[in-house]
Amino acid sequence: MTDLTSVPRPDADLDGDPTEVIAAVWAGALELDTVDPEAGFFDLGATSATVVEVVRVLRRRWPGLKVVDVFSRPTVAQLAAFLADG
């Protein structure tokens, strides 16, 4: 079961640079102060449940985002580049 204290807030600010937005959402979900854009999501301690919750929040800005996109682009930098192209 997901620890609801670590779920990204649904009212997270999703405006701004994609790299900064994604890093902030990941940091919130993982209870970190900051996230290195080159660090892997799972290397930072994420679980599949964390991915689902992060995708749920990020879909408010990027409705086409899929869970598989995070698995195939597991760093903030990779995911931001992908989303900026779309």
Backbone as a ProteinNet text record, in pm:
[ID]
protein_1_A
[PRIMARY]
MTDLTSVPRPDADLDGDPTEVIAAVWAGALELDTVDPEAGFFDLGATSATVVEVVRVLRRRWPGLKVVDVFSRPTVAQLAAFLADG
[TERTIARY]
83.4	0	88.4	49.2	125	114.3	226.8	228.2	177	58.4	-3.7	69.6	158.8	236.4	341.3	375.2	476.5	418.3	286	222.6	236.6	275.5	287.5	153.8	161.4	38.8	-30.6	-162.4	-234.8	-239.9	-210.2	-211.3	-70.7	21.1	157.7	157.1	248.3	260.5	327.3	254.8	305.9	342.4	346.8	387.3	538.8	596.8	739.9	816.3	946.1	1039.2	1012.2	997.2	968.5	1067.5	1195.5	1295	1268.8	1240	1214.6	1084.2	981.9	852	865	924.4	938.3	1025.2	1135.3	1223.8	1149.9	1068.8	994.1	891	821.5	721.5	790	901.4	974.4	1026.4	1082.8	1135.9	1025.1	908.1	796.2	754.2	749.5	707.3	808.5	935.7	1041.3	1089.8	1024.4	1059.3	1206.1	1250.3	1386.5	1382.9	1491.2	1499	1515.9	1600.8	1626	1646.4	1636.1	1659.8	1758.7	1865.8	1963.2	1894.5	1890	1821.7	1877.5	1998.2	2059.7	2045.4	1988.1	1971.9	1848.7	1859.8	1748	1640.7	1516.4	1402.4	1406.5	1434.4	1436.2	1562.1	1671.3	1793	1772.3	1677.7	1647.5	1552.2	1503.5	1417.5	1272.6	1239.2	1101.1	1058.9	930.9	869.9	769.9	714.3	614.1	492.8	459.1	348.1	380.5	506	547.6	533.6	572.3	561.4	416.2	326.5	184.2	135.7	172.2	128.7	191.6	319.2	387.1	323.6	296.3	233.2	94.8	21.7	-111.5	-102.3	-4.5	11.6	59.1	160.3	216.1	117.6	21.9	-78.4	-164.2	-168.1	-243.9	-182.3	-51.6	14.5	35.8	70.7	99.4	2.2	-119.6	-224.1	-188.4	-98.3	-62.5	45	97.3	203.7	154.5	238.8	206.6	312.4	274.4	367.5	490.4	469.7	581.3	682	636.7	728	831.6	791.5	885.6	981.8	931.7	1019.4	1122.5	1083.5	1176.1	1262.1	1225	1303.5	1315.2	1400.8	1399.4	1472.6	1516.8	1575.6	1490.3	1502	1430.4	1468.9	1597.9	1645.8	1585.9	1583.6	1529.2	1378.7	1306.4	1162.4	1127.2	1199.4	1173.3	1196.7	1305.3	1333.6	1221.7	1175.8	1066.8	938.3	903.7	781	788.5	907.3	924	908.2	942.9	929.2	784	703.1	564	473.3
-117.6	0	124.6	227.1	350.1	429.8	482.6	570.7	706.8	744.4	867.7	992.7	983	1101	1133.9	1038.5	1063.4	1084.9	1085.7	1106.9	1253.4	1282.5	1421.5	1493.4	1614	1690.3	1715.2	1694.8	1716	1862.4	1953.7	2095.6	2147.2	2056.2	2095.2	2192.8	2290.7	2388.8	2321.3	2310.9	2241.4	2336.9	2466	2564.1	2580.7	2612.7	2638.8	2538	2545.1	2459.1	2311.8	2227.6	2085.5	2017.5	2047.2	1984.5	2020.2	2146.3	2190.4	2133.4	2128.1	2074.4	1926.8	1849.6	1705.5	1679.8	1752.3	1735.1	1766.3	1869.2	1906.1	1799.3	1745.7	1641.7	1515.3	1477.1	1358.9	1379.4	1497.2	1525.2	1513.2	1565.3	1554.1	1410.8	1334.4	1194.8	1110.6	1146.1	1067.5	1127.6	1236.3	1305.8	1347.4	1406.4	1456.2	1608.2	1673.3	1818.5	1855.8	1782.1	1806.2	1671.9	1677.1	1557.6	1594.2	1517.8	1535.1	1494.8	1584.9	1552.9	1431.4	1389.7	1274.7	1145.5	1154.7	1035.4	956.8	826.6	740.5	741.4	743.6	748.7	633.3	514.4	398.2	394.1	450.6	461.2	554.9	646.6	740.8	682	560.9	494.6	479.8	512.2	501.1	356	335	203.8	217.9	108.3	116.4	196.8	189.9	269.6	418.3	452.5	592.3	643.3	561.9	600.5	631	546.1	565.8	699.2	729.4	854.5	976.7	968	1078.7	1102.3	996.9	1009.9	1072.2	1032.8	1089.8	1242.3	1289.7	1433.8	1501.2	1444.5	1506.7	1508.6	1419.2	1416.8	1542.7	1614.2	1740.3	1838.9	1831.7	1917.2	1844.3	1718.7	1637.5	1519.9	1540.8	1437.6	1306.8	1310.3	1189.1	1105.6	1151	1078.6	941.8	841.4	704.3	655	559.2	500.6	446.3	384.8	328.1	435.9	560.3	669.2	692.4	676.8	693.4	575.5	455.7	338.2	347.2	399.3	405.5	532.4	630.1	754.5	784.5	709.2	710.1	825.1	925.7	1041.9	1164.5	1263.7	1389.5	1446.5	1447.7	1504.5	1432.3	1299.5	1222.4	1245.2	1243.3	1260.4	1402	1501.2	1640.3	1662.8	1605.2	1618.4	1554.8	1438.8	1370.1	1454.3	1506.8	1583.5	1718.9	1777.4	1906.7	1891.2	1773.5	1746.5	1724.2	1681	1643.3	1754.1
0	0	0	-74	-84	44.6	91.2	207.1	161.8	206.2	157.8	201.1	298.2	336.1	231	145.4	43.6	-95.9	-106.4	-236.1	-275	-399.7	-441.6	-423.8	-377.3	-356.4	-488.9	-494.4	-619.7	-660.2	-568.2	-602.1	-633.1	-664.6	-697.4	-814.6	-809.1	-916.6	-1036.3	-1145.8	-1263.7	-1376.3	-1346.3	-1446.7	-1441	-1553.9	-1556.9	-1639.2	-1623	-1696.3	-1664.4	-1767.7	-1743.5	-1649.1	-1662.4	-1574.7	-1429	-1403.8	-1266.1	-1211.5	-1295.1	-1252.5	-1217	-1305.9	-1282.3	-1160.3	-1147.8	-1031.6	-901.4	-901.4	-780.6	-744.1	-844	-816.9	-766.1	-830.1	-784.5	-643.6	-615.1	-481.7	-377.4	-407.6	-315.1	-292.2	-397.8	-387.2	-310.2	-324.2	-261.6	-129.4	-89	34.8	37	-73.7	-86.6	-99.5	-60.6	-76.7	-223.5	-292.8	-434.6	-504.4	-636.5	-717.9	-827.7	-838.3	-946.6	-1076.6	-1176.7	-1303	-1375.8	-1340.4	-1406.8	-1325.2	-1207.2	-1122.3	-1165.8	-1162.5	-1198.2	-1090.3	-1133	-1041.8	-942.5	-990.6	-903.1	-818.1	-868.1	-788	-669.4	-682.2	-574.3	-470.1	-495.2	-397.9	-439.5	-562.2	-608.9	-622.9	-610.6	-632.1	-746.3	-789.7	-895.8	-848.8	-720.6	-667.7	-673.3	-647.8	-656	-798.4	-894.3	-1034.5	-1070.3	-1029.1	-1059.7	-1003	-880.8	-818.6	-886.8	-921.6	-989.7	-1126.5	-1199.6	-1330.9	-1316.5	-1213.8	-1190.2	-1174.6	-1100.8	-1081	-1210.1	-1275.2	-1395.8	-1512.6	-1513.8	-1621.2	-1622.7	-1513.4	-1513.5	-1612.5	-1632.2	-1731.2	-1863.2	-1855.1	-1973.6	-1977.1	-2027.2	-2022.1	-2092	-2187.5	-2259.6	-2193.3	-2080.1	-2010.6	-1963.9	-1985.3	-1944.6	-1845.8	-1765.5	-1669.8	-1742.1	-1856.1	-1932.2	-1973	-1988.3	-2023.5	-1913.9	-1788.6	-1677.5	-1672.3	-1697.9	-1698.8	-1811.4	-1926.7	-2039.7	-2039.1	-1957.9	-1943.7	-1795.2	-1724.3	-1577.9	-1508.6	-1582.9	-1516.2	-1547.2	-1461.6	-1484.6	-1620.7	-1651	-1777.5	-1897.4	-1894.4	-2006.4	-2021.5	-1910.4	-1917.1	-1958.4	-1908.9	-1946.7	-2095.5	-2149.7	-2292.8	-2375.5	-2333.7	-2401.8	-2399.4	-2283	-2268.8	-2337.8	-2342	-2410.3	-2560.6	-2613.2	-2756.4	-2795.6	-2698.1	-2727.3	-2717
[MASK]
++++++++++++++++++++++++++++++++++++++++++++++++++++++++++++++++++++++++++++++++++++++

